[in-house]
Amino acid sequence: LVRLAFFAIITLLLSTLQAALHQAQELSRTDPVTGALNTRAFTELLQAEIERSRRTGRPFTLAYCDVDNFKAVNDRYGHQAGDEVLKAVVCALQEHSRANDIVARLGGDEFAVLLIETEASAGRAIVERLRQDLLDKLRSGGRPVTVSMGAVTFEQPPASANEAIRRADELMYE
């Protein structure tokens, strides 16, 4: 009976520890405000897509998004309103992207969408639809923000995930 009780206690402790570990892993990969993937998780998945593109020869598109006038929302309406804008951005990007695409908050008011196995023409159409849907959602919230987006299609995989993000970011500024 003592052994059975000891076994039950150990099993319960291990189960609790496993659940806590799983929760910690999830928290380390997601943005606490929006629930989207964070930079670390996104970079890992982007690197995996680069490797897959090298193996298969299939292109992918990376879109970079920045919320314009975001600081004005925080300054005028408060940080809670700013958080609501960030959540609305993630919601719109997730709602209007495909199921296998990956949405992440890279930090501050910057986001990325990885369009897996997407050629330039399809990527352009998807990014334009995302941009328009995002603007519509932000306007309906009554906040004075817009979005800038840049996208690059990689027919040949870049050297690294950081290089891919840098190129998409540069195009966003153009």
PDB file of C-alpha atoms in Angstrom:
ATOM      1  CA  LEU A   1       0.000   0.000   0.000  1.00  0.00           C
ATOM      2  CA  VAL A   2       2.895   2.347   0.801  1.00  0.00           C
ATOM      3  CA  ARG A   3       4.504   1.602  -2.587  1.00  0.00           C
ATOM      4  CA  LEU A   4       1.224   2.241  -4.370  1.00  0.00           C
ATOM      5  CA  ALA A   5       0.772   5.579  -2.582  1.00  0.00           C
ATOM      6  CA  PHE A   6       4.389   6.524  -3.355  1.00  0.00           C
ATOM      7  CA  PHE A   7       3.841   5.611  -7.043  1.00  0.00           C
ATOM      8  CA  ALA A   8       0.640   7.692  -7.179  1.00  0.00           C
ATOM      9  CA  ILE A   9       2.362  10.723  -5.632  1.00  0.00           C
ATOM     10  CA  ILE A  10       5.336  10.478  -7.994  1.00  0.00           C
ATOM     11  CA  THR A  11       3.006  10.107 -10.985  1.00  0.00           C
ATOM     12  CA  LEU A  12       1.012  13.168  -9.908  1.00  0.00           C
ATOM     13  CA  LEU A  13       4.189  15.214  -9.382  1.00  0.00           C
ATOM     14  CA  LEU A  14       5.594  14.214 -12.764  1.00  0.00           C
ATOM     15  CA  SER A  15       2.314  15.065 -14.475  1.00  0.00           C
ATOM     16  CA  THR A  16       2.246  18.483 -12.804  1.00  0.00           C
ATOM     17  CA  LEU A  17       5.876  19.111 -13.705  1.00  0.00           C
ATOM     18  CA  GLN A  18       5.251  18.116 -17.332  1.00  0.00           C
ATOM     19  CA  ALA A  19       2.280  20.507 -17.567  1.00  0.00           C
ATOM     20  CA  ALA A  20       4.359  23.342 -16.090  1.00  0.00           C
ATOM     21  CA  LEU A  21       7.193  22.642 -18.540  1.00  0.00           C
ATOM     22  CA  HIS A  22       4.759  22.685 -21.477  1.00  0.00           C
ATOM     23  CA  GLN A  23       3.297  25.993 -20.273  1.00  0.00           C
ATOM     24  CA  ALA A  24       6.787  27.509 -19.889  1.00  0.00           C
ATOM     25  CA  GLN A  25       7.721  26.402 -23.405  1.00  0.00           C
ATOM     26  CA  GLU A  26       4.578  28.014 -24.821  1.00  0.00           C
ATOM     27  CA  LEU A  27       5.229  31.255 -22.940  1.00  0.00           C
ATOM     28  CA  SER A  28       8.794  31.392 -24.262  1.00  0.00           C
ATOM     29  CA  ARG A  29       7.523  31.247 -27.866  1.00  0.00           C
ATOM     30  CA  THR A  30       4.559  33.626 -27.781  1.00  0.00           C
ATOM     31  CA  ASP A  31       4.073  37.338 -27.381  1.00  0.00           C
ATOM     32  CA  PRO A  32       2.308  37.987 -24.062  1.00  0.00           C
ATOM     33  CA  VAL A  33       0.175  40.865 -25.388  1.00  0.00           C
ATOM     34  CA  THR A  34      -1.109  39.440 -28.681  1.00  0.00           C
ATOM     35  CA  GLY A  35      -0.652  35.689 -28.333  1.00  0.00           C
ATOM     36  CA  ALA A  36       1.163  35.620 -31.688  1.00  0.00           C
ATOM     37  CA  LEU A  37       4.524  33.945 -32.084  1.00  0.00           C
ATOM     38  CA  ASN A  38       7.462  35.971 -30.831  1.00  0.00           C
ATOM     39  CA  THR A  39      10.718  36.751 -32.658  1.00  0.00           C
ATOM     40  CA  ARG A  40      12.508  33.634 -31.394  1.00  0.00           C
ATOM     41  CA  ALA A  41       9.800  31.224 -32.522  1.00  0.00           C
ATOM     42  CA  PHE A  42       9.305  33.037 -35.829  1.00  0.00           C
ATOM     43  CA  THR A  43      13.023  33.022 -36.607  1.00  0.00           C
ATOM     44  CA  GLU A  44      13.193  29.271 -35.961  1.00  0.00           C
ATOM     45  CA  LEU A  45      10.221  28.590 -38.245  1.00  0.00           C
ATOM     46  CA  LEU A  46      11.563  30.940 -40.928  1.00  0.00           C
ATOM     47  CA  GLN A  47      14.920  29.149 -40.825  1.00  0.00           C
ATOM     48  CA  ALA A  48      13.103  25.822 -41.225  1.00  0.00           C
ATOM     49  CA  GLU A  49      11.247  27.239 -44.254  1.00  0.00           C
ATOM     50  CA  ILE A  50      14.561  28.412 -45.737  1.00  0.00           C
ATOM     51  CA  GLU A  51      15.951  24.887 -45.339  1.00  0.00           C
ATOM     52  CA  ARG A  52      12.817  23.383 -46.889  1.00  0.00           C
ATOM     53  CA  SER A  53      13.077  25.823 -49.790  1.00  0.00           C
ATOM     54  CA  ARG A  54      16.678  24.730 -50.352  1.00  0.00           C
ATOM     55  CA  ARG A  55      15.579  21.076 -50.494  1.00  0.00           C
ATOM     56  CA  THR A  56      12.443  21.502 -52.593  1.00  0.00           C
ATOM     57  CA  GLY A  57      13.253  24.521 -54.751  1.00  0.00           C
ATOM     58  CA  ARG A  58       9.878  26.054 -53.823  1.00  0.00           C
ATOM     59  CA  PRO A  59       9.751  29.823 -53.200  1.00  0.00           C
ATOM     60  CA  PHE A  60       8.300  31.564 -50.171  1.00  0.00           C
ATOM     61  CA  THR A  61       7.236  35.113 -49.443  1.00  0.00           C
ATOM     62  CA  LEU A  62       7.950  37.115 -46.321  1.00  0.00           C
ATOM     63  CA  ALA A  63       5.855  40.180 -45.474  1.00  0.00           C
ATOM     64  CA  TYR A  64       6.941  42.765 -42.906  1.00  0.00           C
ATOM     65  CA  CYS A  65       4.376  45.089 -41.354  1.00  0.00           C
ATOM     66  CA  ASP A  66       4.758  48.224 -39.258  1.00  0.00           C
ATOM     67  CA  VAL A  67       1.900  50.102 -37.583  1.00  0.00           C
ATOM     68  CA  ASP A  68       2.291  53.791 -38.393  1.00  0.00           C
ATOM     69  CA  ASN A  69       1.475  56.370 -35.689  1.00  0.00           C
ATOM     70  CA  PHE A  70       1.364  53.695 -33.019  1.00  0.00           C
ATOM     71  CA  LYS A  71       3.215  55.869 -30.508  1.00  0.00           C
ATOM     72  CA  ALA A  72       0.498  58.510 -30.896  1.00  0.00           C
ATOM     73  CA  VAL A  73      -2.133  55.943 -29.847  1.00  0.00           C
ATOM     74  CA  ASN A  74      -0.168  55.053 -26.709  1.00  0.00           C
ATOM     75  CA  ASP A  75       0.474  58.725 -25.899  1.00  0.00           C
ATOM     76  CA  ARG A  76      -3.090  59.922 -26.548  1.00  0.00           C
ATOM     77  CA  TYR A  77      -5.259  56.969 -25.501  1.00  0.00           C
ATOM     78  CA  GLY A  78      -2.989  54.989 -23.175  1.00  0.00           C
ATOM     79  CA  HIS A  79      -1.145  51.695 -23.318  1.00  0.00           C
ATOM     80  CA  GLN A  80      -4.299  49.617 -23.013  1.00  0.00           C
ATOM     81  CA  ALA A  81      -5.570  51.188 -26.249  1.00  0.00           C
ATOM     82  CA  GLY A  82      -2.179  50.487 -27.803  1.00  0.00           C
ATOM     83  CA  ASP A  83      -2.423  46.852 -26.753  1.00  0.00           C
ATOM     84  CA  GLU A  84      -5.875  46.662 -28.344  1.00  0.00           C
ATOM     85  CA  VAL A  85      -4.413  47.957 -31.622  1.00  0.00           C
ATOM     86  CA  LEU A  86      -1.686  45.300 -31.474  1.00  0.00           C
ATOM     87  CA  LYS A  87      -4.261  42.580 -30.822  1.00  0.00           C
ATOM     88  CA  ALA A  88      -6.392  43.865 -33.709  1.00  0.00           C
ATOM     89  CA  VAL A  89      -3.380  43.677 -36.028  1.00  0.00           C
ATOM     90  CA  VAL A  90      -2.649  40.075 -35.091  1.00  0.00           C
ATOM     91  CA  CYS A  91      -6.317  39.161 -35.332  1.00  0.00           C
ATOM     92  CA  ALA A  92      -6.604  40.661 -38.831  1.00  0.00           C
ATOM     93  CA  LEU A  93      -3.373  39.050 -40.027  1.00  0.00           C
ATOM     94  CA  GLN A  94      -4.429  35.641 -38.717  1.00  0.00           C
ATOM     95  CA  GLU A  95      -8.012  35.907 -39.987  1.00  0.00           C
ATOM     96  CA  HIS A  96      -6.984  36.847 -43.486  1.00  0.00           C
ATOM     97  CA  SER A  97      -3.912  34.722 -44.005  1.00  0.00           C
ATOM     98  CA  ARG A  98      -3.935  31.082 -44.993  1.00  0.00           C
ATOM     99  CA  ALA A  99      -3.955  28.275 -42.426  1.00  0.00           C
ATOM    100  CA  ASN A 100      -0.320  27.300 -43.078  1.00  0.00           C
ATOM    101  CA  ASP A 101       1.030  30.873 -43.001  1.00  0.00           C
ATOM    102  CA  ILE A 102       2.856  32.050 -39.898  1.00  0.00           C
ATOM    103  CA  VAL A 103       2.097  35.351 -38.135  1.00  0.00           C
ATOM    104  CA  ALA A 104       4.423  36.850 -35.527  1.00  0.00           C
ATOM    105  CA  ARG A 105       4.944  40.008 -33.545  1.00  0.00           C
ATOM    106  CA  LEU A 106       8.617  40.834 -33.917  1.00  0.00           C
ATOM    107  CA  GLY A 107       8.533  43.580 -31.325  1.00  0.00           C
ATOM    108  CA  GLY A 108       6.934  46.937 -30.646  1.00  0.00           C
ATOM    109  CA  ASP A 109       4.585  47.625 -33.534  1.00  0.00           C
ATOM    110  CA  GLU A 110       6.330  45.355 -36.055  1.00  0.00           C
ATOM    111  CA  PHE A 111       4.891  42.120 -37.391  1.00  0.00           C
ATOM    112  CA  ALA A 112       5.798  39.504 -39.962  1.00  0.00           C
ATOM    113  CA  VAL A 113       3.859  37.004 -42.013  1.00  0.00           C
ATOM    114  CA  LEU A 114       5.595  34.028 -43.593  1.00  0.00           C
ATOM    115  CA  LEU A 115       3.720  32.865 -46.681  1.00  0.00           C
ATOM    116  CA  ILE A 116       4.882  29.296 -47.111  1.00  0.00           C
ATOM    117  CA  GLU A 117       5.468  28.027 -50.660  1.00  0.00           C
ATOM    118  CA  THR A 118       4.173  31.237 -52.217  1.00  0.00           C
ATOM    119  CA  GLU A 119       5.350  32.651 -55.545  1.00  0.00           C
ATOM    120  CA  ALA A 120       5.683  36.381 -56.223  1.00  0.00           C
ATOM    121  CA  SER A 121       2.324  36.913 -57.962  1.00  0.00           C
ATOM    122  CA  ALA A 122       0.366  35.019 -55.298  1.00  0.00           C
ATOM    123  CA  GLY A 123       2.402  36.696 -52.549  1.00  0.00           C
ATOM    124  CA  ARG A 124       1.626  40.134 -53.953  1.00  0.00           C
ATOM    125  CA  ALA A 125      -2.105  39.361 -54.020  1.00  0.00           C
ATOM    126  CA  ILE A 126      -2.120  37.930 -50.489  1.00  0.00           C
ATOM    127  CA  VAL A 127      -0.109  40.834 -49.052  1.00  0.00           C
ATOM    128  CA  GLU A 128      -2.373  43.404 -50.716  1.00  0.00           C
ATOM    129  CA  ARG A 129      -5.451  41.633 -49.326  1.00  0.00           C
ATOM    130  CA  LEU A 130      -3.829  41.481 -45.860  1.00  0.00           C
ATOM    131  CA  ARG A 131      -2.934  45.174 -46.021  1.00  0.00           C
ATOM    132  CA  GLN A 132      -6.440  46.223 -47.038  1.00  0.00           C
ATOM    133  CA  ASP A 133      -8.136  44.009 -44.455  1.00  0.00           C
ATOM    134  CA  LEU A 134      -5.762  45.272 -41.807  1.00  0.00           C
ATOM    135  CA  LEU A 135      -6.479  48.908 -42.678  1.00  0.00           C
ATOM    136  CA  ASP A 136     -10.227  48.236 -42.602  1.00  0.00           C
ATOM    137  CA  LYS A 137      -9.980  46.625 -39.165  1.00  0.00           C
ATOM    138  CA  LEU A 138      -7.832  49.439 -37.756  1.00  0.00           C
ATOM    139  CA  ARG A 139     -10.104  52.157 -39.187  1.00  0.00           C
ATOM    140  CA  SER A 140     -13.163  50.494 -37.699  1.00  0.00           C
ATOM    141  CA  GLY A 141     -11.462  50.744 -34.292  1.00  0.00           C
ATOM    142  CA  GLY A 142     -11.357  54.525 -34.648  1.00  0.00           C
ATOM    143  CA  ARG A 143      -7.627  54.849 -33.978  1.00  0.00           C
ATOM    144  CA  PRO A 144      -5.432  57.154 -36.108  1.00  0.00           C
ATOM    145  CA  VAL A 145      -3.115  54.442 -37.393  1.00  0.00           C
ATOM    146  CA  THR A 146      -2.159  53.058 -40.781  1.00  0.00           C
ATOM    147  CA  VAL A 147       0.192  50.274 -41.801  1.00  0.00           C
ATOM    148  CA  SER A 148       3.290  50.053 -43.945  1.00  0.00           C
ATOM    149  CA  MET A 149       4.071  46.702 -45.500  1.00  0.00           C
ATOM    150  CA  GLY A 150       6.953  45.318 -47.461  1.00  0.00           C
ATOM    151  CA  ALA A 151       7.222  41.858 -48.928  1.00  0.00           C
ATOM    152  CA  VAL A 152       9.871  39.851 -50.674  1.00  0.00           C
ATOM    153  CA  THR A 153       9.566  36.546 -52.488  1.00  0.00           C
ATOM    154  CA  PHE A 154      12.596  34.316 -52.281  1.00  0.00           C
ATOM    155  CA  GLU A 155      12.957  32.217 -55.420  1.00  0.00           C
ATOM    156  CA  GLN A 156      16.415  31.340 -54.098  1.00  0.00           C
ATOM    157  CA  PRO A 157      16.625  30.928 -50.327  1.00  0.00           C
ATOM    158  CA  PRO A 158      18.476  33.646 -48.411  1.00  0.00           C
ATOM    159  CA  ALA A 159      21.533  32.859 -46.326  1.00  0.00           C
ATOM    160  CA  SER A 160      19.642  33.115 -43.043  1.00  0.00           C
ATOM    161  CA  ALA A 161      16.387  34.068 -41.360  1.00  0.00           C
ATOM    162  CA  ASN A 162      17.907  37.365 -40.236  1.00  0.00           C
ATOM    163  CA  GLU A 163      18.853  38.192 -43.831  1.00  0.00           C
ATOM    164  CA  ALA A 164      15.292  37.445 -44.991  1.00  0.00           C
ATOM    165  CA  ILE A 165      13.790  39.672 -42.281  1.00  0.00           C
ATOM    166  CA  ARG A 166      16.252  42.464 -43.087  1.00  0.00           C
ATOM    167  CA  ARG A 167      15.320  42.398 -46.778  1.00  0.00           C
ATOM    168  CA  ALA A 168      11.587  42.471 -46.077  1.00  0.00           C
ATOM    169  CA  ASP A 169      12.103  45.313 -43.587  1.00  0.00           C
ATOM    170  CA  GLU A 170      14.043  47.331 -46.192  1.00  0.00           C
ATOM    171  CA  LEU A 171      11.213  46.893 -48.694  1.00  0.00           C
ATOM    172  CA  MET A 172       8.711  48.036 -46.089  1.00  0.00           C
ATOM    173  CA  TYR A 173      10.607  51.312 -45.772  1.00  0.00           C
ATOM    174  CA  GLU A 174      10.563  51.776 -49.546  1.00  0.00           C
TER     175      GLU A 174
END
